[in-house]
Tab-separated table of C-alpha atoms in Angstrom:
chain	number	residue	atom	x	y	z
A	1	UNK	CA	113.957	142.349	116.451
A	2	UNK	CA	112.500	138.976	115.497
A	3	UNK	CA	114.761	135.981	115.278
A	4	UNK	CA	114.108	133.283	112.733
A	5	UNK	CA	114.284	129.728	113.961
A	6	UNK	CA	115.538	127.069	111.588
A	7	UNK	CA	114.416	123.573	112.459
A	8	UNK	CA	116.573	120.794	111.128
A	9	UNK	CA	114.432	118.138	109.445
A	10	UNK	CA	115.935	114.659	109.266
A	11	UNK	CA	116.210	113.182	105.811
A	12	UNK	CA	115.331	109.583	105.095
A	13	UNK	CA	118.058	108.070	102.977
A	14	UNK	CA	116.920	106.188	99.896
A	15	UNK	CA	118.524	104.649	96.857
A	16	UNK	CA	117.042	103.491	93.595
A	17	UNK	CA	115.366	105.047	90.600
A	18	UNK	CA	111.771	106.061	89.805
A	19	UNK	CA	109.268	103.214	89.421
A	20	UNK	CA	111.573	100.895	91.342
A	21	UNK	CA	111.742	99.667	94.902
A	22	UNK	CA	113.670	102.085	97.077
A	23	UNK	CA	115.568	101.088	100.161
A	24	UNK	CA	114.759	103.571	102.886
A	25	UNK	CA	116.638	103.939	106.148
A	26	UNK	CA	114.431	105.022	109.027
A	27	UNK	CA	116.005	107.979	110.890
A	28	UNK	CA	114.891	106.510	114.219
A	29	UNK	CA	115.646	102.804	114.111
A	30	UNK	CA	118.314	103.125	111.374
A	31	UNK	CA	117.027	99.908	109.798
A	32	UNK	CA	116.494	99.615	106.069
A	33	UNK	CA	112.980	99.094	104.731
A	34	UNK	CA	111.655	98.754	101.205
A	35	UNK	CA	109.086	101.104	99.681
A	36	UNK	CA	107.829	101.018	96.085
A	37	UNK	CA	107.648	104.429	94.408
A	38	UNK	CA	106.070	105.505	91.158
A	39	UNK	CA	106.695	108.672	89.164
A	40	UNK	CA	103.163	109.996	89.633
A	41	UNK	CA	101.947	108.243	92.784
A	42	UNK	CA	103.488	106.488	95.752
A	43	UNK	CA	102.563	102.813	95.831
A	44	UNK	CA	102.821	101.507	99.373
A	45	UNK	CA	100.759	98.361	98.855
A	46	UNK	CA	103.849	96.172	98.596
A	47	UNK	CA	105.933	97.994	101.194
A	48	UNK	CA	107.172	97.025	104.608
A	49	UNK	CA	106.325	100.547	105.719
A	50	UNK	CA	102.739	100.899	106.868
A	51	UNK	CA	100.898	103.641	104.940
A	52	UNK	CA	99.012	105.929	107.298
A	53	UNK	CA	97.608	108.651	105.060
A	54	UNK	CA	98.247	110.238	101.698
A	55	UNK	CA	98.603	114.002	101.472
A	56	UNK	CA	96.838	116.327	99.070
A	57	UNK	CA	99.856	116.320	96.788
A	58	UNK	CA	100.726	112.970	95.272
A	59	UNK	CA	104.293	113.270	96.562
A	60	UNK	CA	103.219	113.723	100.193
A	61	UNK	CA	102.636	110.644	102.284
A	62	UNK	CA	102.761	109.602	105.920
A	63	UNK	CA	104.639	106.418	106.747
A	64	UNK	CA	104.905	104.417	109.944
A	65	UNK	CA	108.157	102.583	110.578
A	66	UNK	CA	107.421	98.863	111.063
A	67	UNK	CA	110.050	98.371	113.740
A	68	UNK	CA	109.706	101.559	115.800
A	69	UNK	CA	106.031	102.319	115.224
A	70	UNK	CA	106.807	106.027	114.794
A	71	UNK	CA	105.114	107.929	111.989
A	72	UNK	CA	106.861	110.266	109.559
A	73	UNK	CA	105.445	112.733	107.080
A	74	UNK	CA	107.448	112.348	103.906
A	75	UNK	CA	107.760	114.789	101.019
A	76	UNK	CA	109.433	113.768	97.782
A	77	UNK	CA	111.609	116.255	95.963
A	78	UNK	CA	110.019	117.101	92.606
A	79	UNK	CA	112.951	116.143	90.455
A	80	UNK	CA	114.005	112.971	88.720
A	81	UNK	CA	115.105	110.663	90.150
A	82	UNK	CA	112.871	111.322	93.141
A	83	UNK	CA	114.437	111.370	96.551
A	84	UNK	CA	112.766	111.762	99.886
A	85	UNK	CA	113.418	115.292	101.075
A	86	UNK	CA	111.558	116.213	104.254
A	87	UNK	CA	110.597	113.976	107.132
A	88	UNK	CA	108.443	115.289	109.961
A	89	UNK	CA	107.328	113.416	113.040
A	90	UNK	CA	103.572	112.930	113.034
A	91	UNK	CA	101.348	112.036	115.972
A	92	UNK	CA	98.777	109.444	114.932
A	93	UNK	CA	95.763	108.968	117.202
């Protein structure tokens, strides 16, 4: 019999509404950082988070925490207002 393993994915907390600056709490350092989100695309140009790479989907993005230096793969939930749903640790070479 095969057992299914469920891996708990930490969730980055964020507040705000679409097209506005969201305050995101890093699950590692627990410090709050600002990221600017848009309804159709994630704008990280004016963010304290360092953008590493954008995913194929416009709601997938990889962020690096400015204080810890750890990278997280972030997926936004496709509902309005958007909230960050899944955060996976990513190894960046």
